[in-house]
Amino acid sequence: MSTYPSSSSAPSSRFDVSLPHRAVFSVPDGAGVGIECRSGSVWVTLDRDTRDIVLAPGERFEGTEHRRVLVSALQSSCITVTDAQPAAMPLPAPARQRSPWRLLSHGLSPA
């Protein structure tokens, strides 16, 4: 899968993605994101949504809800993605601190 910047000078984010057959492209939050099929054919699915959305060249999907969007290439395809925000990386859970005094119940003490 390769990504190419789009030639548009619009202020919104816009980029093209080339997807080989059976490749999957994920958008963590689909609210306000547009997916346009430029070539090939793609299947768009959303978390907790039973619809089957298949896009042919020139067809477009507009996300309206805060759900993950998966774009699966049914054949080698190119899509244009607009207004996608970078994925927010979850912060790691803080390491659980154990009290050194819990060792006392095992006959040990902190050094």
mmCIF file of C-alpha atoms in Angstrom:
data_model
loop_
_atom_site.group_PDB
_atom_site.id
_atom_site.type_symbol
_atom_site.label_atom_id
_atom_site.label_comp_id
_atom_site.label_asym_id
_atom_site.label_seq_id
_atom_site.Cartn_x
_atom_site.Cartn_y
_atom_site.Cartn_z
ATOM 1 C CA MET A 1 0.000 0.000 0.000
ATOM 2 C CA SER A 2 1.384 3.388 -0.874
ATOM 3 C CA THR A 3 0.195 6.894 -0.133
ATOM 4 C CA TYR A 4 0.538 9.865 -2.462
ATOM 5 C CA PRO A 5 -0.253 13.493 -1.606
ATOM 6 C CA SER A 6 -3.109 14.879 -3.642
ATOM 7 C CA SER A 7 -2.595 17.821 -5.971
ATOM 8 C CA SER A 8 -5.482 19.776 -4.446
ATOM 9 C CA SER A 9 -4.686 23.084 -2.761
ATOM 10 C CA ALA A 10 -7.789 22.994 -0.539
ATOM 11 C CA PRO A 11 -7.173 23.683 3.163
ATOM 12 C CA SER A 12 -8.641 20.312 4.214
ATOM 13 C CA SER A 13 -6.414 17.262 4.489
ATOM 14 C CA ARG A 14 -6.549 15.116 1.372
ATOM 15 C CA PHE A 15 -4.437 12.198 0.240
ATOM 16 C CA ASP A 16 -4.568 9.264 -2.162
ATOM 17 C CA VAL A 17 -4.007 5.675 -1.109
ATOM 18 C CA SER A 18 -3.139 2.865 -3.509
ATOM 19 C CA LEU A 19 -4.503 -0.470 -2.248
ATOM 20 C CA PRO A 20 -3.463 -3.828 -3.672
ATOM 21 C CA HIS A 21 -6.142 -6.533 -3.949
ATOM 22 C CA ARG A 22 -7.406 -7.551 -0.463
ATOM 23 C CA ALA A 23 -5.515 -4.759 1.329
ATOM 24 C CA VAL A 24 -7.343 -2.981 4.153
ATOM 25 C CA PHE A 25 -7.067 0.705 5.030
ATOM 26 C CA SER A 26 -8.330 1.807 8.446
ATOM 27 C CA VAL A 27 -9.631 5.198 9.592
ATOM 28 C CA PRO A 28 -9.919 5.197 13.407
ATOM 29 C CA ASP A 29 -12.626 7.904 13.505
ATOM 30 C CA GLY A 30 -14.801 8.239 10.414
ATOM 31 C CA ALA A 31 -16.784 11.319 11.483
ATOM 32 C CA GLY A 32 -16.443 13.900 8.695
ATOM 33 C CA VAL A 33 -14.141 11.696 6.607
ATOM 34 C CA GLY A 34 -14.738 11.229 2.887
ATOM 35 C CA ILE A 35 -13.643 8.133 0.957
ATOM 36 C CA GLU A 36 -13.755 8.340 -2.832
ATOM 37 C CA CYS A 37 -12.988 5.389 -5.068
ATOM 38 C CA ARG A 38 -10.724 6.572 -7.895
ATOM 39 C CA SER A 39 -10.112 3.168 -9.518
ATOM 40 C CA GLY A 40 -10.904 -0.456 -8.819
ATOM 41 C CA SER A 41 -13.578 -1.351 -6.268
ATOM 42 C CA VAL A 42 -13.617 -1.096 -2.459
ATOM 43 C CA TRP A 43 -15.853 -2.324 0.320
ATOM 44 C CA VAL A 44 -16.416 0.162 3.166
ATOM 45 C CA THR A 45 -17.482 -1.145 6.579
ATOM 46 C CA LEU A 46 -18.096 0.678 9.846
ATOM 47 C CA ASP A 47 -17.927 -0.727 13.356
ATOM 48 C CA ARG A 48 -21.390 -1.793 14.578
ATOM 49 C CA ASP A 49 -23.040 -1.108 11.211
ATOM 50 C CA THR A 50 -24.678 -3.885 9.174
ATOM 51 C CA ARG A 51 -24.657 -2.033 5.829
ATOM 52 C CA ASP A 52 -22.561 -3.237 2.904
ATOM 53 C CA ILE A 53 -21.114 -0.207 1.122
ATOM 54 C CA VAL A 54 -19.329 -0.998 -2.147
ATOM 55 C CA LEU A 55 -17.772 1.878 -4.085
ATOM 56 C CA ALA A 56 -16.954 1.846 -7.791
ATOM 57 C CA PRO A 57 -14.813 4.519 -9.496
ATOM 58 C CA GLY A 58 -16.317 7.974 -8.988
ATOM 59 C CA GLU A 59 -18.471 6.938 -6.009
ATOM 60 C CA ARG A 60 -17.965 8.479 -2.571
ATOM 61 C CA PHE A 61 -18.743 7.654 1.055
ATOM 62 C CA GLU A 62 -19.076 10.369 3.724
ATOM 63 C CA GLY A 63 -18.656 9.319 7.357
ATOM 64 C CA THR A 64 -21.042 10.969 9.805
ATOM 65 C CA GLU A 65 -20.451 9.045 13.023
ATOM 66 C CA HIS A 66 -17.519 8.481 15.352
ATOM 67 C CA ARG A 67 -16.839 4.906 14.268
ATOM 68 C CA ARG A 68 -13.854 3.095 12.833
ATOM 69 C CA VAL A 69 -14.024 2.782 9.044
ATOM 70 C CA LEU A 70 -12.347 -0.093 7.198
ATOM 71 C CA VAL A 71 -11.809 0.128 3.447
ATOM 72 C CA SER A 72 -11.108 -3.274 1.839
ATOM 73 C CA ALA A 73 -9.857 -3.482 -1.743
ATOM 74 C CA LEU A 74 -11.971 -5.950 -3.738
ATOM 75 C CA GLN A 75 -9.375 -5.526 -6.504
ATOM 76 C CA SER A 76 -6.345 -3.280 -6.912
ATOM 77 C CA SER A 77 -7.759 0.157 -6.169
ATOM 78 C CA CYS A 78 -6.954 3.784 -5.494
ATOM 79 C CA ILE A 79 -8.951 5.887 -3.037
ATOM 80 C CA THR A 80 -8.866 9.531 -2.033
ATOM 81 C CA VAL A 81 -9.316 10.202 1.683
ATOM 82 C CA THR A 82 -10.377 13.682 2.808
ATOM 83 C CA ASP A 83 -10.442 15.298 6.236
ATOM 84 C CA ALA A 84 -9.033 12.291 8.108
ATOM 85 C CA GLN A 85 -7.521 13.190 11.459
ATOM 86 C CA PRO A 86 -4.415 11.388 12.737
ATOM 87 C CA ALA A 87 -5.175 8.543 15.097
ATOM 88 C CA ALA A 88 -4.804 9.416 18.741
ATOM 89 C CA MET A 89 -2.488 6.989 20.417
ATOM 90 C CA PRO A 90 -3.877 5.728 23.703
ATOM 91 C CA LEU A 91 -1.696 6.489 26.656
ATOM 92 C CA PRO A 92 -0.253 3.407 28.311
ATOM 93 C CA ALA A 93 -1.899 2.514 31.572
ATOM 94 C CA PRO A 94 0.301 3.565 34.473
ATOM 95 C CA ALA A 95 2.215 0.707 36.002
ATOM 96 C CA ARG A 96 0.432 -0.464 39.060
ATOM 97 C CA GLN A 97 2.442 0.469 42.102
ATOM 98 C CA ARG A 98 2.581 -2.111 44.818
ATOM 99 C CA SER A 99 3.377 -1.108 48.290
ATOM 100 C CA PRO A 100 6.696 -2.557 49.445
ATOM 101 C CA TRP A 101 4.988 -3.247 52.751
ATOM 102 C CA ARG A 102 2.907 -5.987 51.133
ATOM 103 C CA LEU A 103 6.040 -8.097 51.239
ATOM 104 C CA LEU A 104 5.746 -8.303 55.003
ATOM 105 C CA SER A 105 2.906 -10.803 54.743
ATOM 106 C CA HIS A 106 5.321 -13.107 52.898
ATOM 107 C CA GLY A 107 8.019 -12.792 55.537
ATOM 108 C CA LEU A 108 10.022 -10.285 53.447
ATOM 109 C CA SER A 109 10.785 -6.608 53.957
ATOM 110 C CA PRO A 110 11.858 -3.882 51.556
ATOM 111 C CA ALA A 111 15.611 -3.439 51.170
#
